[in-house]
Coordinates of C-alpha atoms in Angstrom, one line a residue:
M1 CA 7.2 -11.8 7.6
S2 CA 4.5 -14.3 8.3
L3 CA 3.1 -16.4 5.4
P4 CA -0.6 -17.3 5.4
S5 CA -1.1 -21.0 5.2
P6 CA -1.0 -22.0 1.6
L7 CA -3.0 -25.1 2.4
S8 CA -6.0 -23.1 3.5
R9 CA -6.0 -20.8 0.5
R10 CA -5.3 -22.8 -2.6
N11 CA -7.8 -24.4 -5.0
F12 CA -7.4 -26.4 -8.2
L13 CA -7.5 -25.0 -11.7
A14 CA -9.7 -27.1 -14.0
L15 CA -10.0 -26.2 -17.6
A16 CA -13.1 -27.2 -19.5
G17 CA -11.0 -26.4 -22.6
L18 CA -7.9 -24.4 -23.5
G19 CA -8.3 -20.9 -22.0
A20 CA -11.5 -21.7 -20.1
V21 CA -11.3 -21.6 -16.4
S22 CA -13.9 -23.3 -14.2
T23 CA -12.1 -22.9 -10.8
L24 CA -9.1 -21.2 -9.4
A25 CA -5.6 -22.6 -9.5
S26 CA -3.4 -24.1 -6.8
C27 CA 0.3 -23.7 -7.3
A28 CA 1.2 -25.6 -4.1
S29 CA 3.5 -28.5 -5.0
T30 CA 6.0 -30.8 -3.5
I31 CA 9.7 -30.7 -4.3
D32 CA 11.7 -33.9 -3.7
N33 CA 14.8 -33.5 -5.8
G34 CA 17.9 -31.9 -4.3
P35 CA 19.0 -30.5 -1.0
V36 CA 17.8 -27.3 0.5
V37 CA 20.6 -24.7 0.4
S38 CA 21.1 -21.4 2.1
P39 CA 19.6 -18.4 0.2
V40 CA 21.5 -15.4 -0.9
Q41 CA 21.9 -12.9 1.9
Y42 CA 20.5 -9.4 1.2
T43 CA 21.4 -6.0 2.7
G44 CA 19.7 -2.6 2.3
S45 CA 16.4 -1.7 0.7
P46 CA 15.5 -1.3 -2.9
R47 CA 14.8 2.2 -4.2
P48 CA 11.1 2.9 -4.8
F49 CA 9.5 1.9 -8.0
R50 CA 9.1 4.6 -10.7
T51 CA 6.0 4.5 -12.8
W52 CA 5.3 1.4 -14.9
F53 CA 5.4 3.7 -17.9
S54 CA 9.2 3.9 -17.8
S55 CA 10.1 4.7 -21.4
Y56 CA 12.5 2.8 -23.6
D57 CA 13.3 3.9 -27.2
G58 CA 14.9 0.7 -28.4
E59 CA 13.5 -2.2 -30.4
Q60 CA 10.6 -4.1 -28.7
P61 CA 9.6 -7.8 -29.1
D62 CA 6.8 -8.2 -31.8
P63 CA 3.7 -9.5 -30.0
A64 CA 2.5 -11.2 -33.2
V65 CA 5.8 -13.3 -33.1
I66 CA 6.3 -13.9 -29.4
Y67 CA 2.7 -14.9 -28.8
A68 CA 2.3 -17.1 -31.8
S69 CA 1.6 -20.8 -31.3
V70 CA 4.8 -22.7 -30.4
E71 CA 5.8 -26.4 -30.0
D72 CA 7.6 -27.0 -26.8
G73 CA 8.5 -30.2 -25.1
G74 CA 6.1 -32.2 -27.3
F75 CA 3.2 -29.9 -26.5
V76 CA 1.7 -27.4 -28.9
I77 CA 1.0 -24.2 -27.0
P78 CA -1.9 -22.2 -28.6
A79 CA -1.4 -18.7 -29.9
V80 CA -2.3 -15.9 -27.5
P81 CA -5.0 -13.5 -28.8
Y82 CA -2.8 -10.7 -27.7
K83 CA -4.9 -7.9 -29.2
Q84 CA -7.5 -8.7 -26.5
I85 CA -4.9 -8.0 -23.8
D86 CA -4.0 -4.5 -22.6
P87 CA -0.7 -3.7 -24.5
R88 CA 1.0 -2.6 -21.3
F89 CA 1.0 -6.3 -20.2
Y90 CA 2.9 -7.5 -23.3
R91 CA 6.4 -8.7 -22.8
Q92 CA 8.6 -5.6 -23.4
R93 CA 11.9 -4.0 -22.4
V94 CA 11.7 -0.9 -20.2
V95 CA 14.0 1.4 -18.3
D96 CA 14.6 -0.4 -15.0
P97 CA 12.3 1.1 -12.4
T98 CA 13.4 -1.2 -9.5
G99 CA 16.8 -0.2 -8.3
E100 CA 17.7 -3.9 -7.9
A101 CA 21.0 -5.5 -9.1
P102 CA 21.1 -6.9 -12.7
G103 CA 19.9 -10.5 -12.8
S104 CA 17.2 -9.9 -10.2
V105 CA 13.5 -10.9 -10.5
I106 CA 11.1 -8.3 -9.1
V107 CA 7.3 -8.9 -8.9
N108 CA 5.2 -5.9 -8.3
T109 CA 1.7 -7.2 -7.4
T110 CA 0.0 -3.8 -7.5
Q111 CA 1.3 -3.1 -11.0
R112 CA 0.7 -6.7 -12.1
M113 CA 4.2 -6.7 -13.5
L114 CA 7.3 -8.9 -13.3
Y115 CA 10.7 -7.5 -14.1
V116 CA 14.0 -9.1 -14.8
T117 CA 16.7 -6.5 -14.4
E118 CA 19.5 -6.2 -17.0
Q119 CA 22.9 -4.7 -17.4
G120 CA 22.8 -1.1 -18.7
G121 CA 19.8 0.1 -16.7
T122 CA 17.0 -1.8 -18.5
A123 CA 14.6 -4.6 -17.5
M124 CA 12.5 -7.1 -19.3
R125 CA 8.9 -6.7 -18.1
Y126 CA 6.0 -9.2 -18.2
G127 CA 2.4 -8.9 -17.4
I128 CA 1.2 -11.3 -14.7
G129 CA -1.8 -12.5 -12.8
V130 CA -1.5 -12.4 -9.1
G131 CA -3.0 -13.8 -5.9
R132 CA -6.2 -12.3 -4.5
E133 CA -5.8 -9.7 -1.8
G134 CA -4.7 -11.2 1.5
F135 CA -3.3 -14.3 -0.1
A136 CA -0.2 -13.1 -1.9
W137 CA 3.2 -13.7 -0.3
Q138 CA 5.7 -10.9 -0.2
G139 CA 9.4 -10.7 0.6
R140 CA 12.8 -11.6 -0.6
G141 CA 14.0 -15.1 -1.6
I142 CA 15.7 -17.0 -4.3
I143 CA 14.7 -19.1 -7.3
Q144 CA 15.6 -22.4 -5.8
W145 CA 14.6 -24.6 -8.7
R146 CA 13.3 -24.3 -12.2
K147 CA 11.2 -26.9 -14.0
K148 CA 10.2 -27.5 -17.6
W149 CA 6.7 -28.9 -17.8
P150 CA 6.5 -29.6 -14.1
R151 CA 4.2 -32.1 -12.4
W152 CA 1.5 -30.7 -10.1
N153 CA 1.3 -32.3 -6.6
P154 CA -1.7 -31.1 -4.6
P155 CA -0.9 -31.4 -0.8
D156 CA -2.6 -34.2 1.1
E157 CA -4.6 -31.6 3.0
M158 CA -6.1 -30.3 -0.2
V159 CA -6.9 -33.8 -1.4
A160 CA -8.7 -34.5 1.9
R161 CA -10.9 -31.4 1.3
Q162 CA -11.4 -32.2 -2.4
P163 CA -11.5 -36.0 -2.8
E164 CA -11.8 -35.6 -6.6
L165 CA -8.1 -34.7 -6.6
V166 CA -7.0 -38.0 -5.2
K167 CA -5.9 -39.2 -8.6
Y168 CA -3.4 -36.3 -8.6
S169 CA -2.2 -36.9 -5.0
I170 CA 1.4 -37.1 -4.0
A171 CA 1.0 -40.9 -3.4
N172 CA -0.4 -41.3 -7.0
G173 CA 2.4 -39.3 -8.5
G174 CA 0.7 -36.0 -9.1
M175 CA -0.7 -34.6 -12.4
S176 CA 1.4 -35.2 -15.5
P177 CA 2.9 -32.3 -17.3
G178 CA 0.7 -30.8 -20.1
L179 CA -1.5 -28.0 -21.2
M180 CA -4.1 -28.8 -18.6
N181 CA -1.6 -28.8 -15.7
P182 CA -2.0 -25.7 -13.4
L183 CA 1.7 -25.0 -13.5
G184 CA 1.9 -24.7 -17.3
A185 CA 5.0 -24.9 -19.4
R186 CA 7.5 -23.8 -16.7
A187 CA 7.6 -23.3 -12.9
L188 CA 10.2 -21.4 -10.9
Y189 CA 10.1 -22.3 -7.2
I190 CA 10.7 -19.6 -4.6
F191 CA 12.5 -20.3 -1.3
E192 CA 12.7 -17.9 1.7
D193 CA 15.1 -18.5 4.6
K194 CA 15.9 -22.0 3.4
Q195 CA 12.3 -23.0 3.3
D196 CA 9.9 -23.6 0.3
S197 CA 7.5 -20.7 0.3
L198 CA 5.1 -22.7 -1.8
Y199 CA 5.0 -19.6 -4.0
R200 CA 5.7 -20.1 -7.7
L201 CA 6.2 -18.2 -10.9
H202 CA 4.5 -20.4 -13.4
G203 CA 2.8 -20.7 -16.8
N204 CA -0.9 -20.4 -17.5
P205 CA -3.1 -21.0 -20.5
D206 CA -5.7 -18.5 -19.5
W207 CA -4.7 -15.2 -21.1
R208 CA -7.7 -13.5 -19.5
S209 CA -6.1 -13.7 -16.1
I210 CA -3.1 -11.5 -17.1
G211 CA -3.3 -8.2 -15.3
K212 CA -5.8 -9.4 -12.7
A213 CA -5.8 -10.7 -9.2
V214 CA -7.3 -14.1 -9.8
S215 CA -5.0 -16.9 -8.7
S216 CA -4.7 -18.4 -5.3
G217 CA -1.4 -16.8 -4.4
C218 CA 1.2 -17.6 -7.1
V219 CA 2.3 -15.5 -10.0
R220 CA 1.1 -16.7 -13.3
L221 CA 2.4 -15.7 -16.7
L222 CA 1.4 -16.6 -20.3
N223 CA 3.1 -19.8 -21.3
Q224 CA 5.1 -18.1 -24.0
D225 CA 6.3 -15.5 -21.4
V226 CA 7.2 -18.1 -18.7
I227 CA 9.3 -19.9 -21.3
D228 CA 11.2 -16.7 -22.0
L229 CA 11.5 -16.0 -18.3
Y230 CA 12.9 -19.5 -17.7
D231 CA 15.6 -18.9 -20.2
R232 CA 16.6 -15.5 -18.7
V233 CA 16.6 -16.5 -15.0
P234 CA 19.1 -19.0 -13.6
E235 CA 18.6 -21.0 -10.4
R236 CA 19.6 -19.2 -7.3
A237 CA 18.6 -15.8 -8.8
P238 CA 17.4 -13.3 -6.2
I239 CA 13.7 -12.4 -6.2
L240 CA 11.7 -9.7 -4.5
V241 CA 7.9 -9.8 -4.3
T242 CA 6.4 -6.5 -3.3
A243 CA 3.1 -4.6 -3.5

């Protein structure tokens, strides 16, 4: 599967304040810690998705609790005004609609949903924002790395096009972690065929983007959700991104 050039399709997310977006986010970054290792080998094809409305009768996370303000890594993440988000995009447990093995991550870009499959036929589901049509990578890979409060390193080609980003260039050490950083509280880095896909699962302070196709290619979650996802998904976990 060919991957459109990430350097020609990514822009920088600049926040005028928390939750206010003035431009679109880039999630391209540079990884310089650790060897590239061979990805998990896959065979067969997943069963088709069932409807997103897969029922589950057990206890669900309380959105008032899971989307409350939280201190993490020295940063205070603001509460999410969850009542202004379509409830189907709340973090919740569902009957697994994916047919993938337990411990897998599945992103369905059409549904705007991310699933982590569990033992016993269930999955934890998260609402996401996805790349605009034509920019979203699809395929199988692995979660090569996970980072808490990652730095953001715009590629040199992006800095050449947008000189205002030079202070965040790779040579200058990138953008420090924080609430203004485009990658948010966590980033999970996807590799395909031993190569960095430049595709990320990452945090995002703009709750308005959840359920929409607004980012420049990567999968964005609420910061509270990406922290939960990080704790559930180990490095080297298999991932499938599909429409």
